[in-house]
Amino acid sequence: MTQRRIVSSALASLLALGLVQARGADDGKSRDKCFGIAKAGANDCASLGGAHSCAGQAGTDKATDDWIYVAKGTCKSLGGLTEKQAKAKLGK
């Protein structure tokens, strides 16, 4: 391996680590949980109804108990529900 490749690889690794840390710095304050708009297999975490306990396990599109993070203040305009609204719709 040439010295140029080693330096390029090292630089790419450092840049990738910087992106990971920048992503981790966003602690959710600029995002809202939005229920009822996630596509099948594209939810962000466990379902509200307990059907599954992990991200990416939504079985159907736009299930009321599955959610994704969206930019703060955009959920309603996307046709989504707050957690309180989703619970009410599910009868919980």
mmCIF file of the C-alpha atoms, coordinates in Angstrom:
data_MODEL
# 
_entry.id   MODEL 
# 
loop_
_atom_site.group_PDB 
_atom_site.id 
_atom_site.type_symbol 
_atom_site.label_atom_id 
_atom_site.label_alt_id 
_atom_site.label_comp_id 
_atom_site.label_asym_id 
_atom_site.label_entity_id 
_atom_site.label_seq_id 
_atom_site.pdbx_PDB_ins_code 
_atom_site.Cartn_x 
_atom_site.Cartn_y 
_atom_site.Cartn_z 
_atom_site.occupancy 
_atom_site.B_iso_or_equiv 
_atom_site.pdbx_formal_charge 
_atom_site.auth_seq_id 
_atom_site.auth_comp_id 
_atom_site.auth_asym_id 
_atom_site.auth_atom_id 
_atom_site.pdbx_PDB_model_num 
ATOM 1  C CA . MET A 1 1  ? 0.000   0.000  0.000  1.00 0.00 ? 1  MET A CA 1 
ATOM 2  C CA . THR A 1 2  ? 1.382   3.377  -0.907 1.00 0.00 ? 2  THR A CA 1 
ATOM 3  C CA . GLN A 1 3  ? 1.767   6.175  1.539  1.00 0.00 ? 3  GLN A CA 1 
ATOM 4  C CA . ARG A 1 4  ? -0.841  8.152  -0.405 1.00 0.00 ? 4  ARG A CA 1 
ATOM 5  C CA . ARG A 1 5  ? -3.453  5.411  0.099  1.00 0.00 ? 5  ARG A CA 1 
ATOM 6  C CA . ILE A 1 6  ? -2.672  5.191  3.799  1.00 0.00 ? 6  ILE A CA 1 
ATOM 7  C CA . VAL A 1 7  ? -3.107  8.939  4.222  1.00 0.00 ? 7  VAL A CA 1 
ATOM 8  C CA . SER A 1 8  ? -6.329  8.916  2.177  1.00 0.00 ? 8  SER A CA 1 
ATOM 9  C CA . SER A 1 9  ? -7.749  6.066  4.249  1.00 0.00 ? 9  SER A CA 1 
ATOM 10 C CA . ALA A 1 10 ? -6.842  7.778  7.500  1.00 0.00 ? 10 ALA A CA 1 
ATOM 11 C CA . LEU A 1 11 ? -8.441  11.039 6.355  1.00 0.00 ? 11 LEU A CA 1 
ATOM 12 C CA . ALA A 1 12 ? -11.611 9.250  5.249  1.00 0.00 ? 12 ALA A CA 1 
ATOM 13 C CA . SER A 1 13 ? -11.834 7.513  8.634  1.00 0.00 ? 13 SER A CA 1 
ATOM 14 C CA . LEU A 1 14 ? -11.497 10.801 10.515 1.00 0.00 ? 14 LEU A CA 1 
ATOM 15 C CA . LEU A 1 15 ? -14.167 12.435 8.380  1.00 0.00 ? 15 LEU A CA 1 
ATOM 16 C CA . ALA A 1 16 ? -16.527 9.510  8.949  1.00 0.00 ? 16 ALA A CA 1 
ATOM 17 C CA . LEU A 1 17 ? -16.007 9.705  12.721 1.00 0.00 ? 17 LEU A CA 1 
ATOM 18 C CA . GLY A 1 18 ? -16.789 13.409 12.632 1.00 0.00 ? 18 GLY A CA 1 
ATOM 19 C CA . LEU A 1 19 ? -20.084 12.735 10.881 1.00 0.00 ? 19 LEU A CA 1 
ATOM 20 C CA . VAL A 1 20 ? -21.038 10.072 13.400 1.00 0.00 ? 20 VAL A CA 1 
ATOM 21 C CA . GLN A 1 21 ? -20.346 12.419 16.303 1.00 0.00 ? 21 GLN A CA 1 
ATOM 22 C CA . ALA A 1 22 ? -22.292 15.254 14.667 1.00 0.00 ? 22 ALA A CA 1 
ATOM 23 C CA . ARG A 1 23 ? -25.277 12.944 14.219 1.00 0.00 ? 23 ARG A CA 1 
ATOM 24 C CA . GLY A 1 24 ? -25.043 11.826 17.838 1.00 0.00 ? 24 GLY A CA 1 
ATOM 25 C CA . ALA A 1 25 ? -25.048 15.408 19.081 1.00 0.00 ? 25 ALA A CA 1 
ATOM 26 C CA . ASP A 1 26 ? -28.661 15.826 17.939 1.00 0.00 ? 26 ASP A CA 1 
ATOM 27 C CA . ASP A 1 27 ? -30.437 14.523 21.026 1.00 0.00 ? 27 ASP A CA 1 
ATOM 28 C CA . GLY A 1 28 ? -33.956 14.673 19.595 1.00 0.00 ? 28 GLY A CA 1 
ATOM 29 C CA . LYS A 1 29 ? -34.764 18.236 20.612 1.00 0.00 ? 29 LYS A CA 1 
ATOM 30 C CA . SER A 1 30 ? -35.172 19.268 16.983 1.00 0.00 ? 30 SER A CA 1 
ATOM 31 C CA . ARG A 1 31 ? -37.304 16.249 16.077 1.00 0.00 ? 31 ARG A CA 1 
ATOM 32 C CA . ASP A 1 32 ? -40.753 14.924 16.948 1.00 0.00 ? 32 ASP A CA 1 
ATOM 33 C CA . LYS A 1 33 ? -42.119 11.392 16.973 1.00 0.00 ? 33 LYS A CA 1 
ATOM 34 C CA . CYS A 1 34 ? -44.755 11.236 14.253 1.00 0.00 ? 34 CYS A CA 1 
ATOM 35 C CA . PHE A 1 35 ? -47.194 8.316  14.313 1.00 0.00 ? 35 PHE A CA 1 
ATOM 36 C CA . GLY A 1 36 ? -49.113 6.888  11.379 1.00 0.00 ? 36 GLY A CA 1 
ATOM 37 C CA . ILE A 1 37 ? -46.830 7.924  8.527  1.00 0.00 ? 37 ILE A CA 1 
ATOM 38 C CA . ALA A 1 38 ? -44.041 5.322  8.605  1.00 0.00 ? 38 ALA A CA 1 
ATOM 39 C CA . LYS A 1 39 ? -43.730 2.993  5.635  1.00 0.00 ? 39 LYS A CA 1 
ATOM 40 C CA . ALA A 1 40 ? -43.508 -0.760 6.191  1.00 0.00 ? 40 ALA A CA 1 
ATOM 41 C CA . GLY A 1 41 ? -40.023 -1.627 7.415  1.00 0.00 ? 41 GLY A CA 1 
ATOM 42 C CA . ALA A 1 42 ? -39.047 2.022  7.894  1.00 0.00 ? 42 ALA A CA 1 
ATOM 43 C CA . ASN A 1 43 ? -40.176 2.837  11.441 1.00 0.00 ? 43 ASN A CA 1 
ATOM 44 C CA . ASP A 1 44 ? -37.706 4.296  13.937 1.00 0.00 ? 44 ASP A CA 1 
ATOM 45 C CA . CYS A 1 45 ? -38.386 2.165  17.016 1.00 0.00 ? 45 CYS A CA 1 
ATOM 46 C CA . ALA A 1 46 ? -40.864 -0.047 18.890 1.00 0.00 ? 46 ALA A CA 1 
ATOM 47 C CA . SER A 1 47 ? -44.544 0.146  18.064 1.00 0.00 ? 47 SER A CA 1 
ATOM 48 C CA . LEU A 1 48 ? -46.911 1.843  20.442 1.00 0.00 ? 48 LEU A CA 1 
ATOM 49 C CA . GLY A 1 49 ? -49.134 -1.239 20.611 1.00 0.00 ? 49 GLY A CA 1 
ATOM 50 C CA . GLY A 1 50 ? -46.286 -3.647 21.353 1.00 0.00 ? 50 GLY A CA 1 
ATOM 51 C CA . ALA A 1 51 ? -46.476 -5.538 18.047 1.00 0.00 ? 51 ALA A CA 1 
ATOM 52 C CA . HIS A 1 52 ? -42.682 -5.289 17.735 1.00 0.00 ? 52 HIS A CA 1 
ATOM 53 C CA . SER A 1 53 ? -39.809 -3.855 19.717 1.00 0.00 ? 53 SER A CA 1 
ATOM 54 C CA . CYS A 1 54 ? -37.330 -2.623 17.165 1.00 0.00 ? 54 CYS A CA 1 
ATOM 55 C CA . ALA A 1 55 ? -36.733 -0.225 14.299 1.00 0.00 ? 55 ALA A CA 1 
ATOM 56 C CA . GLY A 1 56 ? -37.478 -1.421 10.786 1.00 0.00 ? 56 GLY A CA 1 
ATOM 57 C CA . GLN A 1 57 ? -40.124 -3.933 11.826 1.00 0.00 ? 57 GLN A CA 1 
ATOM 58 C CA . ALA A 1 58 ? -43.321 -2.095 10.831 1.00 0.00 ? 58 ALA A CA 1 
ATOM 59 C CA . GLY A 1 59 ? -45.476 -4.540 8.914  1.00 0.00 ? 59 GLY A CA 1 
ATOM 60 C CA . THR A 1 60 ? -47.692 -2.107 7.010  1.00 0.00 ? 60 THR A CA 1 
ATOM 61 C CA . ASP A 1 61 ? -47.539 1.403  5.643  1.00 0.00 ? 61 ASP A CA 1 
ATOM 62 C CA . LYS A 1 62 ? -49.007 4.156  7.823  1.00 0.00 ? 62 LYS A CA 1 
ATOM 63 C CA . ALA A 1 63 ? -49.858 1.968  10.831 1.00 0.00 ? 63 ALA A CA 1 
ATOM 64 C CA . THR A 1 64 ? -51.160 4.164  13.652 1.00 0.00 ? 64 THR A CA 1 
ATOM 65 C CA . ASP A 1 65 ? -48.871 2.606  16.266 1.00 0.00 ? 65 ASP A CA 1 
ATOM 66 C CA . ASP A 1 66 ? -45.623 2.918  14.256 1.00 0.00 ? 66 ASP A CA 1 
ATOM 67 C CA . TRP A 1 67 ? -43.633 6.142  14.195 1.00 0.00 ? 67 TRP A CA 1 
ATOM 68 C CA . ILE A 1 68 ? -40.655 7.923  12.677 1.00 0.00 ? 68 ILE A CA 1 
ATOM 69 C CA . TYR A 1 69 ? -38.764 11.035 13.680 1.00 0.00 ? 69 TYR A CA 1 
ATOM 70 C CA . VAL A 1 70 ? -39.584 14.139 11.641 1.00 0.00 ? 70 VAL A CA 1 
ATOM 71 C CA . ALA A 1 71 ? -38.404 17.741 11.849 1.00 0.00 ? 71 ALA A CA 1 
ATOM 72 C CA . LYS A 1 72 ? -40.042 19.544 14.763 1.00 0.00 ? 72 LYS A CA 1 
ATOM 73 C CA . GLY A 1 73 ? -43.404 21.024 13.798 1.00 0.00 ? 73 GLY A CA 1 
ATOM 74 C CA . THR A 1 74 ? -43.886 19.066 10.549 1.00 0.00 ? 74 THR A CA 1 
ATOM 75 C CA . CYS A 1 75 ? -45.816 15.990 11.703 1.00 0.00 ? 75 CYS A CA 1 
ATOM 76 C CA . LYS A 1 76 ? -49.306 17.438 11.247 1.00 0.00 ? 76 LYS A CA 1 
ATOM 77 C CA . SER A 1 77 ? -48.537 18.722 7.759  1.00 0.00 ? 77 SER A CA 1 
ATOM 78 C CA . LEU A 1 78 ? -47.349 15.208 6.809  1.00 0.00 ? 78 LEU A CA 1 
ATOM 79 C CA . GLY A 1 79 ? -50.670 13.741 7.946  1.00 0.00 ? 79 GLY A CA 1 
ATOM 80 C CA . GLY A 1 80 ? -49.253 12.215 11.125 1.00 0.00 ? 80 GLY A CA 1 
ATOM 81 C CA . LEU A 1 81 ? -50.396 12.012 14.720 1.00 0.00 ? 81 LEU A CA 1 
ATOM 82 C CA . THR A 1 82 ? -48.843 12.897 18.054 1.00 0.00 ? 82 THR A CA 1 
ATOM 83 C CA . GLU A 1 83 ? -48.318 10.084 20.567 1.00 0.00 ? 83 GLU A CA 1 
ATOM 84 C CA . LYS A 1 84 ? -51.401 11.218 22.493 1.00 0.00 ? 84 LYS A CA 1 
ATOM 85 C CA . GLN A 1 85 ? -53.537 11.207 19.332 1.00 0.00 ? 85 GLN A CA 1 
ATOM 86 C CA . ALA A 1 86 ? -52.225 7.785  18.304 1.00 0.00 ? 86 ALA A CA 1 
ATOM 87 C CA . LYS A 1 87 ? -53.021 6.326  21.731 1.00 0.00 ? 87 LYS A CA 1 
ATOM 88 C CA . ALA A 1 88 ? -56.539 7.761  21.576 1.00 0.00 ? 88 ALA A CA 1 
ATOM 89 C CA . LYS A 1 89 ? -57.080 6.306  18.102 1.00 0.00 ? 89 LYS A CA 1 
ATOM 90 C CA . LEU A 1 90 ? -55.838 2.918  19.296 1.00 0.00 ? 90 LEU A CA 1 
ATOM 91 C CA . GLY A 1 91 ? -58.043 3.126  22.408 1.00 0.00 ? 91 GLY A CA 1 
ATOM 92 C CA . LYS A 1 92 ? -55.139 3.012  24.861 1.00 0.00 ? 92 LYS A CA 1 
# 
